[in-house]
PDB file of C-alpha atoms and ligand atoms in Angstrom:
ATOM      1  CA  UNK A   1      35.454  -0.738  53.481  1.00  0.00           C
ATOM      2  CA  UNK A   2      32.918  -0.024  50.541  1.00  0.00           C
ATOM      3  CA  UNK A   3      29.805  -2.291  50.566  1.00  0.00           C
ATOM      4  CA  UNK A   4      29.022  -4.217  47.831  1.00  0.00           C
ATOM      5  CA  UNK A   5      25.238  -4.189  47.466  1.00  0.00           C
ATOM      6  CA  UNK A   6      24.199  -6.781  44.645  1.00  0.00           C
ATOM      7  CA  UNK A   7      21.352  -5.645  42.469  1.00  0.00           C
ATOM      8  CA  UNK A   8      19.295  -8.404  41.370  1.00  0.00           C
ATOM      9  CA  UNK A   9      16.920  -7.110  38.761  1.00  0.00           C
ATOM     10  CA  UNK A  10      18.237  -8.582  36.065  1.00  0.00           C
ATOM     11  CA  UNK A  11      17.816 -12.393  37.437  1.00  0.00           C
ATOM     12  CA  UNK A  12      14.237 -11.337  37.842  1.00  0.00           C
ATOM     13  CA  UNK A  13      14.235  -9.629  33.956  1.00  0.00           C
ATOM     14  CA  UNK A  14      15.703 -13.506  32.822  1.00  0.00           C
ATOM     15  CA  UNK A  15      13.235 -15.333  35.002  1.00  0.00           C
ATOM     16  CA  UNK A  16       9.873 -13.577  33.928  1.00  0.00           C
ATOM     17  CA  UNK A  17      10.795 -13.963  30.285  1.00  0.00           C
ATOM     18  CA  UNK A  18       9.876 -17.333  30.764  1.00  0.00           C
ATOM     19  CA  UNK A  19       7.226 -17.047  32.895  1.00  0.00           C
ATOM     20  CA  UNK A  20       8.175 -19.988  35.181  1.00  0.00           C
ATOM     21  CA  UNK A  21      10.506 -19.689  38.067  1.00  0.00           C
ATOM     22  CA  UNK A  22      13.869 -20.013  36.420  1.00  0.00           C
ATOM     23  CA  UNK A  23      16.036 -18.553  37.518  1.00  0.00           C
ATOM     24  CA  UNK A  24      14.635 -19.242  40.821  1.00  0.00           C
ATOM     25  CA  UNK A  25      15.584 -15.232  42.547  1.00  0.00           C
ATOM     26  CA  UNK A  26      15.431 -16.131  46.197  1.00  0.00           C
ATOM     27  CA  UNK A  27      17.900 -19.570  45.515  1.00  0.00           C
ATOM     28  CA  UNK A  28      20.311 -16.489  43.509  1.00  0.00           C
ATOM     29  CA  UNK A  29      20.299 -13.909  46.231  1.00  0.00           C
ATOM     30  CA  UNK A  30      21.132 -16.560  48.737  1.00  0.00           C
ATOM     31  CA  UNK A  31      23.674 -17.909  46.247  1.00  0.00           C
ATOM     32  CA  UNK A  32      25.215 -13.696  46.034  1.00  0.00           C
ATOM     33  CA  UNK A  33      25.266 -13.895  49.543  1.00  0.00           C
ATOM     34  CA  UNK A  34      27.571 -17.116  49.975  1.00  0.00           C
ATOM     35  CA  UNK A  35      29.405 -15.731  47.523  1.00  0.00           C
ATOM     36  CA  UNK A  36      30.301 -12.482  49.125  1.00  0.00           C
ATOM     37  CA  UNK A  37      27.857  -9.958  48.382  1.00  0.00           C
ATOM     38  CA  UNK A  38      27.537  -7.689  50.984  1.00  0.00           C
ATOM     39  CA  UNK A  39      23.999  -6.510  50.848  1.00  0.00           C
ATOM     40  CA  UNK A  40      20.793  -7.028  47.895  1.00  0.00           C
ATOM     41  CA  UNK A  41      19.237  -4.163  46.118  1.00  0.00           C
ATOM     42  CA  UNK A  42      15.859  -4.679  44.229  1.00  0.00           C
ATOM     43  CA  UNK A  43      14.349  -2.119  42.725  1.00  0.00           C
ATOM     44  CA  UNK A  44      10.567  -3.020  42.280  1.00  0.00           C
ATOM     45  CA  UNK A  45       8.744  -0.564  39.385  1.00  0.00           C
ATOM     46  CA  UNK A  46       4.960  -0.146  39.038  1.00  0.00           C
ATOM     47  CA  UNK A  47       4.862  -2.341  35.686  1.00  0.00           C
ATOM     48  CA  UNK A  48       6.635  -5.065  37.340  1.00  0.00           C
ATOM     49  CA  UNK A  49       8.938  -5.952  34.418  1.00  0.00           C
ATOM     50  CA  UNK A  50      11.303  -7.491  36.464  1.00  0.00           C
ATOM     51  CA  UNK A  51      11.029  -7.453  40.435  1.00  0.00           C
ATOM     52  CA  UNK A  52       7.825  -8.390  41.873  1.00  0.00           C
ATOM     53  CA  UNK A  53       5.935  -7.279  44.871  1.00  0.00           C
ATOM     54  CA  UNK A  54       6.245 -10.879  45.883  1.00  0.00           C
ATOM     55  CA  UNK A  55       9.654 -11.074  45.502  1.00  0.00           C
ATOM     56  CA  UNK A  56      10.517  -8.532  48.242  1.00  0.00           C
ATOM     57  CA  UNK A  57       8.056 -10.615  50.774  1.00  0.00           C
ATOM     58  CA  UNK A  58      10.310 -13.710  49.658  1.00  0.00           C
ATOM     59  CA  UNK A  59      13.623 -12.175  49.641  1.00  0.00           C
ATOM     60  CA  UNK A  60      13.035 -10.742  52.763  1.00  0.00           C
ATOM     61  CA  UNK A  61      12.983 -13.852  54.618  1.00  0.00           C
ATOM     62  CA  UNK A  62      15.663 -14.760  53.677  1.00  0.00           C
ATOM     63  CA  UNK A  63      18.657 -11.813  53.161  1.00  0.00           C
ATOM     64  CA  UNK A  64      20.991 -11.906  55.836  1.00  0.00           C
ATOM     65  CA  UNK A  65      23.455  -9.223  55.120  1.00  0.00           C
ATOM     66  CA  UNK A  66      21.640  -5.949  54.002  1.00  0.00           C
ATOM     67  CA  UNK A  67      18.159  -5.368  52.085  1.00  0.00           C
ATOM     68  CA  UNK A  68      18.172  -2.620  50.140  1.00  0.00           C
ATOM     69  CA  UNK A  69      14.787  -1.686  48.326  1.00  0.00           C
ATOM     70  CA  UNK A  70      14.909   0.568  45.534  1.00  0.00           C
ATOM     71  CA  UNK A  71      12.160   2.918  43.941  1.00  0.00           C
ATOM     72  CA  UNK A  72       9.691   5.943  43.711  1.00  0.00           C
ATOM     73  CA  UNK A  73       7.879   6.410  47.195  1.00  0.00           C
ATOM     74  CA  UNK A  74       5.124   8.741  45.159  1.00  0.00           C
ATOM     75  CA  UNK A  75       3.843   5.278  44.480  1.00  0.00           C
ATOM     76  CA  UNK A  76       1.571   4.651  47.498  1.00  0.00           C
ATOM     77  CA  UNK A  77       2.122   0.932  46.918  1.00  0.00           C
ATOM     78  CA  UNK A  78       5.805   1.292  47.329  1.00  0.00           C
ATOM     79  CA  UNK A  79       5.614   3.189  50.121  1.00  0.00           C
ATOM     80  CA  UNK A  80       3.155  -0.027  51.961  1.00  0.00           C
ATOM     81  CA  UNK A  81       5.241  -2.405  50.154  1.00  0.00           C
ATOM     82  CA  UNK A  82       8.191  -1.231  52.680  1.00  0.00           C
ATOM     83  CA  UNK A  83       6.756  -0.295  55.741  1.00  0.00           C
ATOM     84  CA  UNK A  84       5.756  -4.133  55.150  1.00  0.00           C
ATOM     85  CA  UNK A  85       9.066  -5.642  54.696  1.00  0.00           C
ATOM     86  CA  UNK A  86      11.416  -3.284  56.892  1.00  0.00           C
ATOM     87  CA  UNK A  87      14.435  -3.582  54.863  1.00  0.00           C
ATOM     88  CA  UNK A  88      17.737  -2.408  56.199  1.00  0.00           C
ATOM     89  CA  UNK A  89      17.939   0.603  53.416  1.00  0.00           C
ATOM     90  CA  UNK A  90      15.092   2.370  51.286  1.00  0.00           C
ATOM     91  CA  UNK A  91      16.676   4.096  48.518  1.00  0.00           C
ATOM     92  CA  UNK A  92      14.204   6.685  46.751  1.00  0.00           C
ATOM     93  CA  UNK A  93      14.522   6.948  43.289  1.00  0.00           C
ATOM     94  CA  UNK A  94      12.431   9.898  41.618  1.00  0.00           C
ATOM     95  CA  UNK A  95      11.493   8.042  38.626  1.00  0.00           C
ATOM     96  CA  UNK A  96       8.327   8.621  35.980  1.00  0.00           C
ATOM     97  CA  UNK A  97       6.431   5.904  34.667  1.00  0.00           C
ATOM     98  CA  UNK A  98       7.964   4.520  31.364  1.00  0.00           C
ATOM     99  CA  UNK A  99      11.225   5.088  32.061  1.00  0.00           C
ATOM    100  CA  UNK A 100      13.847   2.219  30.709  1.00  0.00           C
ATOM    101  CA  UNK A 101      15.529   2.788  33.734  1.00  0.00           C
ATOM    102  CA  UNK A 102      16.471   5.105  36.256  1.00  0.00           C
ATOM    103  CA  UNK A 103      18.062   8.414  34.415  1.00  0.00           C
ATOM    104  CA  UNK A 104      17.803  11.017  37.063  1.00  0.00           C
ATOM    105  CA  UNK A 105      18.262  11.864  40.945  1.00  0.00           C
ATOM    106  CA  UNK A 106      15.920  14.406  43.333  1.00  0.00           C
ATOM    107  CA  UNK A 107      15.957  18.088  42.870  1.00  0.00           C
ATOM    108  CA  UNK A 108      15.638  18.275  46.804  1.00  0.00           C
ATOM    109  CA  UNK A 109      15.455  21.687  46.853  1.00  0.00           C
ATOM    110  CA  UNK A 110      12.048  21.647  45.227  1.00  0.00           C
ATOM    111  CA  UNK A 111      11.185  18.764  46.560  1.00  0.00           C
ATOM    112  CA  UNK A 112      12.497  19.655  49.936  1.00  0.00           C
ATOM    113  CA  UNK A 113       9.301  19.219  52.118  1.00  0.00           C
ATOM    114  CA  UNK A 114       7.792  16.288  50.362  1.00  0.00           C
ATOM    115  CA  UNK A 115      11.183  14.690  50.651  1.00  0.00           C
ATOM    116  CA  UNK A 116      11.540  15.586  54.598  1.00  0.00           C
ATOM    117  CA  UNK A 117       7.551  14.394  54.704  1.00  0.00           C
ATOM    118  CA  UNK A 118       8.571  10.876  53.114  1.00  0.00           C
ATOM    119  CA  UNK A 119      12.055  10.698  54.855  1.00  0.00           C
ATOM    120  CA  UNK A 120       9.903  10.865  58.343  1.00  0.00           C
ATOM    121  CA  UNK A 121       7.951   7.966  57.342  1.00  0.00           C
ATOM    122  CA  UNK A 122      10.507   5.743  56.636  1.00  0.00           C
ATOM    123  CA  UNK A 123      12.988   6.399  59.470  1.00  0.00           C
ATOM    124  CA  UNK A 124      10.373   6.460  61.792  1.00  0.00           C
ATOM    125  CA  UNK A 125       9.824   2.621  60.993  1.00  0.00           C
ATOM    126  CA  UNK A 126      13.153   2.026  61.700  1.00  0.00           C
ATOM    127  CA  UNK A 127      14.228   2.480  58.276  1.00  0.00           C
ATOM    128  CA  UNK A 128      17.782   3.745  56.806  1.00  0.00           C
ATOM    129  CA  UNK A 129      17.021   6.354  54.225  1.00  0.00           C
ATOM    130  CA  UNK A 130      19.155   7.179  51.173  1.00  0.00           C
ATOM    131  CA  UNK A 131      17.965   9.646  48.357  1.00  0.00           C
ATOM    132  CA  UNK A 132      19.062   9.555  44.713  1.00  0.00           C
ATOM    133  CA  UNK A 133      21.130  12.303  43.609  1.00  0.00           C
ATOM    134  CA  UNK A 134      23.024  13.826  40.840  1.00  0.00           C
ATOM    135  CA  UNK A 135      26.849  14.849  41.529  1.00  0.00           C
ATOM    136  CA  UNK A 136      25.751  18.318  41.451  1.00  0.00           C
ATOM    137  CA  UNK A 137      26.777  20.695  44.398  1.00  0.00           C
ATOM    138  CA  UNK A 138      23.479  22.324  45.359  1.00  0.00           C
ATOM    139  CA  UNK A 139      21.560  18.951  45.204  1.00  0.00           C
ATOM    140  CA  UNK A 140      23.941  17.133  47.967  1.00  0.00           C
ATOM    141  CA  UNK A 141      24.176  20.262  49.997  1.00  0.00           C
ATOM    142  CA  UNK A 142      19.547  20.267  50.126  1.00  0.00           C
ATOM    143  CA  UNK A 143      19.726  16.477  50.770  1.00  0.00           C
ATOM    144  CA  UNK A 144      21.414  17.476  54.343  1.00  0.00           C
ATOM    145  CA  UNK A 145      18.027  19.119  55.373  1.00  0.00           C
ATOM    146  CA  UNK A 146      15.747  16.460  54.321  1.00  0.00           C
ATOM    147  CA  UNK A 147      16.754  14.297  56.808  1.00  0.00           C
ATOM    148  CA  UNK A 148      18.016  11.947  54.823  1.00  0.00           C
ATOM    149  CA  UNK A 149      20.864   8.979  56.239  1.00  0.00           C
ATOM    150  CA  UNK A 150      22.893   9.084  52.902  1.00  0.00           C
ATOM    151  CA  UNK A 151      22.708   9.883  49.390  1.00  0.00           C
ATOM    152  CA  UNK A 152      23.338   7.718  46.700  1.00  0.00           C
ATOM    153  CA  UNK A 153      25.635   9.269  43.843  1.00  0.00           C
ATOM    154  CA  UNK A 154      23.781   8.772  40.468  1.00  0.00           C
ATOM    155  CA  UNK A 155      26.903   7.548  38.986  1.00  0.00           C
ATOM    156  CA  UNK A 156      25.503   6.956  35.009  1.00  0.00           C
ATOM    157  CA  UNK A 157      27.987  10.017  33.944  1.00  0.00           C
ATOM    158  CA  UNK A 158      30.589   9.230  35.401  1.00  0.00           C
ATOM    159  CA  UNK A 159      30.589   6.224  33.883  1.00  0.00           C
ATOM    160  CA  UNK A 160      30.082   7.567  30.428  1.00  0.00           C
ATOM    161  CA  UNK A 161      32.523   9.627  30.493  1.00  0.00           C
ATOM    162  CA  UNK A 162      35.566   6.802  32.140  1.00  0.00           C
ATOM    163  CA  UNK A 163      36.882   6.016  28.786  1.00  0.00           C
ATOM    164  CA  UNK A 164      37.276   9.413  27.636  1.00  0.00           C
ATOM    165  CA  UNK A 165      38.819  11.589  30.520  1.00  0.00           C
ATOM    166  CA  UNK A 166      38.178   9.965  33.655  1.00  0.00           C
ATOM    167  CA  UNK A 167      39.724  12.883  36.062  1.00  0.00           C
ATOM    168  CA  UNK A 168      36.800  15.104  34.598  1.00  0.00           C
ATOM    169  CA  UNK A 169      34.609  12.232  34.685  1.00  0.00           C
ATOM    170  CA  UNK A 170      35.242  11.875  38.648  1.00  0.00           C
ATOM    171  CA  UNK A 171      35.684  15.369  39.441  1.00  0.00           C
ATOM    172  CA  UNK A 172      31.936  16.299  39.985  1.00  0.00           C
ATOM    173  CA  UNK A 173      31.555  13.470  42.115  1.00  0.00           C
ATOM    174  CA  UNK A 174      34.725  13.958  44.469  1.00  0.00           C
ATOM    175  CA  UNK A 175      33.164  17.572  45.306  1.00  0.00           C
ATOM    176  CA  UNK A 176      29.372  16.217  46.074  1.00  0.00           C
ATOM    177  CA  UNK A 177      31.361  13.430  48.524  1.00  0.00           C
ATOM    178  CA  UNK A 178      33.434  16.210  50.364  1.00  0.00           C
ATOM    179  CA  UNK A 179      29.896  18.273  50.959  1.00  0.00           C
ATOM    180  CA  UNK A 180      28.458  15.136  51.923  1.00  0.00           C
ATOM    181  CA  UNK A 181      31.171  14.712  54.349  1.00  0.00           C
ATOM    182  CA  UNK A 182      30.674  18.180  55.529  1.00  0.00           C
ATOM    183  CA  UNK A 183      27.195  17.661  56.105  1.00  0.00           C
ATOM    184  CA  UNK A 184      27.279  14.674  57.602  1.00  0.00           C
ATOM    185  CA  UNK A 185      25.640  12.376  54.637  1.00  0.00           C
ATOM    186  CA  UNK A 186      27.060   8.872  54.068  1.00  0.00           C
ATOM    187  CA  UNK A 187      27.417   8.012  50.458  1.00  0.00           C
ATOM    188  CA  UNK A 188      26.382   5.302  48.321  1.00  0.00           C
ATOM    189  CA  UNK A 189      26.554   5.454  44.492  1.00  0.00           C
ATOM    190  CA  UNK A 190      24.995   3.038  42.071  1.00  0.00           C
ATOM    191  CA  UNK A 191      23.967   3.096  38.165  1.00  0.00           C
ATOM    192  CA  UNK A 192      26.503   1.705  35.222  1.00  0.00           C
ATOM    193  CA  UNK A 193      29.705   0.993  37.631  1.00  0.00           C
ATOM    194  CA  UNK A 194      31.403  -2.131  36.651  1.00  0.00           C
ATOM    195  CA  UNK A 195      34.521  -3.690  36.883  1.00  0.00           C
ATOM    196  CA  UNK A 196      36.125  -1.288  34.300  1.00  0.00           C
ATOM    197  CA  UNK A 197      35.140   2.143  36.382  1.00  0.00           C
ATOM    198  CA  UNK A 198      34.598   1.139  40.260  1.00  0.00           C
ATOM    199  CA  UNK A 199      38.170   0.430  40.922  1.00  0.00           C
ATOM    200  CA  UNK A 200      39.105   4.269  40.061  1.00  0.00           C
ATOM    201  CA  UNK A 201      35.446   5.472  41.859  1.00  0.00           C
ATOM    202  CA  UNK A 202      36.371   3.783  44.738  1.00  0.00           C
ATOM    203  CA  UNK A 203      39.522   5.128  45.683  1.00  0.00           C
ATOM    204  CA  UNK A 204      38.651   8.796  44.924  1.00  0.00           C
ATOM    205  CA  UNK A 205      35.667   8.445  46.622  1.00  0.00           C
ATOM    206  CA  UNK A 206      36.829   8.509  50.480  1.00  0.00           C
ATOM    207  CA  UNK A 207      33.912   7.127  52.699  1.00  0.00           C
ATOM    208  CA  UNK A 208      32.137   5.505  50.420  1.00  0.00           C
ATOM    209  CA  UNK A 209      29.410   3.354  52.306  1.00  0.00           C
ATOM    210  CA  UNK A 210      28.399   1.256  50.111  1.00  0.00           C
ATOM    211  CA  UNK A 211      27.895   1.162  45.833  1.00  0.00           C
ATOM    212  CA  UNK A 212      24.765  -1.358  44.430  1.00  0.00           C
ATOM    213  CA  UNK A 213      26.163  -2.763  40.921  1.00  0.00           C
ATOM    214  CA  UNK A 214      23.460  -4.717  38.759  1.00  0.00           C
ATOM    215  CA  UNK A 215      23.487  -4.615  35.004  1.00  0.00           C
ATOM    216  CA  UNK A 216      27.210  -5.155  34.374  1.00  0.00           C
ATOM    217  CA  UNK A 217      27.715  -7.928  37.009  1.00  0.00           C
ATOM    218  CA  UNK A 218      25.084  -9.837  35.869  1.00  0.00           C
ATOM    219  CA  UNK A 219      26.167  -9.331  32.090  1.00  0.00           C
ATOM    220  CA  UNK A 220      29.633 -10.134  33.565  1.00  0.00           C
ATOM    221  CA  UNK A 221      28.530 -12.920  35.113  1.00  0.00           C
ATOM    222  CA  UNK A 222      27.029 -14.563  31.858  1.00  0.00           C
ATOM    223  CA  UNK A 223      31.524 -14.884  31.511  1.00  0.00           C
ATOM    224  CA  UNK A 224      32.797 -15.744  34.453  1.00  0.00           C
ATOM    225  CA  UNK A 225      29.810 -16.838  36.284  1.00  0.00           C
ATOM    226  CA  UNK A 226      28.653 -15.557  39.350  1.00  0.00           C
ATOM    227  CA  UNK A 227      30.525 -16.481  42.176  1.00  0.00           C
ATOM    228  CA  UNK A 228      33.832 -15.602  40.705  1.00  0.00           C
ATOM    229  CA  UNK A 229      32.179 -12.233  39.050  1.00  0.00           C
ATOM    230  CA  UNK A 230      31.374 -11.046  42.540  1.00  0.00           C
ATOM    231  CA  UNK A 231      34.710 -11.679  44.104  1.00  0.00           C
ATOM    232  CA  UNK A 232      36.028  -9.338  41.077  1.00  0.00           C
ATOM    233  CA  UNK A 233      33.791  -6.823  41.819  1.00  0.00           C
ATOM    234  CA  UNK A 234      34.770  -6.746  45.572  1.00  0.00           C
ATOM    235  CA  UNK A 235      38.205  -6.931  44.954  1.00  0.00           C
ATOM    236  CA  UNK A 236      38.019  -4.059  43.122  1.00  0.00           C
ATOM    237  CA  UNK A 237      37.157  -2.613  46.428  1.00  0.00           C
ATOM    238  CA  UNK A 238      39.606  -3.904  48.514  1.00  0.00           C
ATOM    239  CA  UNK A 239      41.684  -0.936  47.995  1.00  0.00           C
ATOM    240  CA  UNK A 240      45.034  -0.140  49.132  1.00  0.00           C
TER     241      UNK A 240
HETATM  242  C1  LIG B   1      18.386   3.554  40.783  1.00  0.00           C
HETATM  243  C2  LIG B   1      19.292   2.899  39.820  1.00  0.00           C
HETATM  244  O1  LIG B   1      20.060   3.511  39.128  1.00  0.00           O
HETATM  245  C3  LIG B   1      19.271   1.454  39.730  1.00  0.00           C
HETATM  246  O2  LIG B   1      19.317   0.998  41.000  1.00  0.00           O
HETATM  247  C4  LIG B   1      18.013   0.906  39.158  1.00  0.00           C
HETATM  248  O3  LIG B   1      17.574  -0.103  40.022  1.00  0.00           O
HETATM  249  C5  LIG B   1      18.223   0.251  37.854  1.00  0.00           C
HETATM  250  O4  LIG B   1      16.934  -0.163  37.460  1.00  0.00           O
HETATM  251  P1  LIG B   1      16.796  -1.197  36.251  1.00  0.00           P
HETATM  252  O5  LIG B   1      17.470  -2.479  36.680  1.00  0.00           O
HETATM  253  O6  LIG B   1      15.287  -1.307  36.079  1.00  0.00           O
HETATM  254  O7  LIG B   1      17.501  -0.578  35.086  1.00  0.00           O
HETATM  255  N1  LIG B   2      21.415   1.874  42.578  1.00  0.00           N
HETATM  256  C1  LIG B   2      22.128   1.295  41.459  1.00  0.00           C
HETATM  257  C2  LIG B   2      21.774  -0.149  41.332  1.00  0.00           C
HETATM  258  O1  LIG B   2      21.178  -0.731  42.228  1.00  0.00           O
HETATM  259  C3  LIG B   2      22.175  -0.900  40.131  1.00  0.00           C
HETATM  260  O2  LIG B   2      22.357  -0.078  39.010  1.00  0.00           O
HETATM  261  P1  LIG B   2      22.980  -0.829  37.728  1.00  0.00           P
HETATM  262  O3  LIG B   2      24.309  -1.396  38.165  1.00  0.00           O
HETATM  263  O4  LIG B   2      22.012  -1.912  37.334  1.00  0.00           O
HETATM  264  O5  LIG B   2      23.140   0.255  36.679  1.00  0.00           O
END
């Protein structure tokens, strides 16, 4: 069964706009928790804009299914901010600084070394590692030697494309999960799936681990609040 990983960066986007502690992020990840989520991804970025260092101390304590930290390890203070907290999953994200948001995975055959250098630190603190990836053949087939756990399926075109033709839209991705499976990768996906596009991911997707959905389902949830907008999103999991 697909884990649903809850990305909470968007509580934290609402909560600093204000500058107080409204929403209040730890009482909301608890509150994703209750209501079903599976696991909670933050994804903390240099200029802080909306999770804090000193929100992953906080949430730490207190996430009981899966912690999933997000981000670019060739930020030294990401790298200390996780050996601090020990999550259950590091997921590293090769972004630059300015980015709006994440827009592209590792080219791990360049990066192959530093990746397998990076990978060693974080598994040997006990840490699950999963590296960001485009749905592009070569790319999946690298990841094997870095030693990651899993990739995660940068899944922004795929969901750009849905509307139009989504067999072509899913096509790239079905072949990066069968090398994945070949090279014995587990796969997460993440960026722009919501309730529209993950039912039809899902079920092509054979083995997925686990997918960490944030924009839409908090957008969604401004509609049909939270705890019902996470039991959509997971039953558009519950496949078959
Ligand atoms: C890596 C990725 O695609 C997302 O997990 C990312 O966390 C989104 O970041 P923003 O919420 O800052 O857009
Ligand atoms: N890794 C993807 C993630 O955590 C959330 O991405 P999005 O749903 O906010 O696009």
């Amino acid at each position: 069964m697909t884990r649903l990983s809850v990305n909470i960066n968007k509580i934290a986007t609402l909560r600093n706009s204000r500058g107080g502690n409204n929403p209040d992020l730890v009482q909301v990840a608890k509150d994703c928790e209750r209501f079903g989520a599976q696991g909670i991804t933050v994804h903390p970025r240099p200029d802080e804009r909306h999770i804090r260092y000193q929100d992953v101390f906080d949430l730490k304590k207190i996430v009981t299914t899966e912690f999933n930290i997000e981000g670019n390890c060739q930020e030294q203070k990401f790298i200390d901010l996780v050996l601090a907290n020990k999550p259950e999953q590091v997921t590293l994200v090769p972004d630059v600084l300015g980015q709006i948001t994440s827009n592209h995975g590792w080219d791990t055959i360049t990066h192959q070394q530093y990746l397998k250098d990076m990978i060693r630190v974080f598994k040997d603190a006990g840490i699950r590692v999963s590296i960001f990836v485009d749905p592009v053949a070569e790319m999946v087939e690298a990841a094997a030697t870095t030693g990651t756990d899993r990739i995660e399926l940068y899944t922004e075109a795929y969901a750009h494309q849905y509307h139009q033709n989504k067999e072509a839209a899913i096509a790239p991705y079905v072949k990066a999960a069968e090398i994945a499976h070949k090279v014995g990768l587990g796969i997460n996906a993440g960026h722009d799936l919501d309730l529209q596009n993950l039912k039809y991911f899902a079920e092509n997707i054979p083995g997925l681990d686990e997918v960490s959905i944030g924009h839409a389902l908090i957008c969604d949830a401004l509609y049909y609040g939270l705890e019902n907008t996470i039991q959509m999103y997971l039953r558009q999991l519950a496949i078959g």
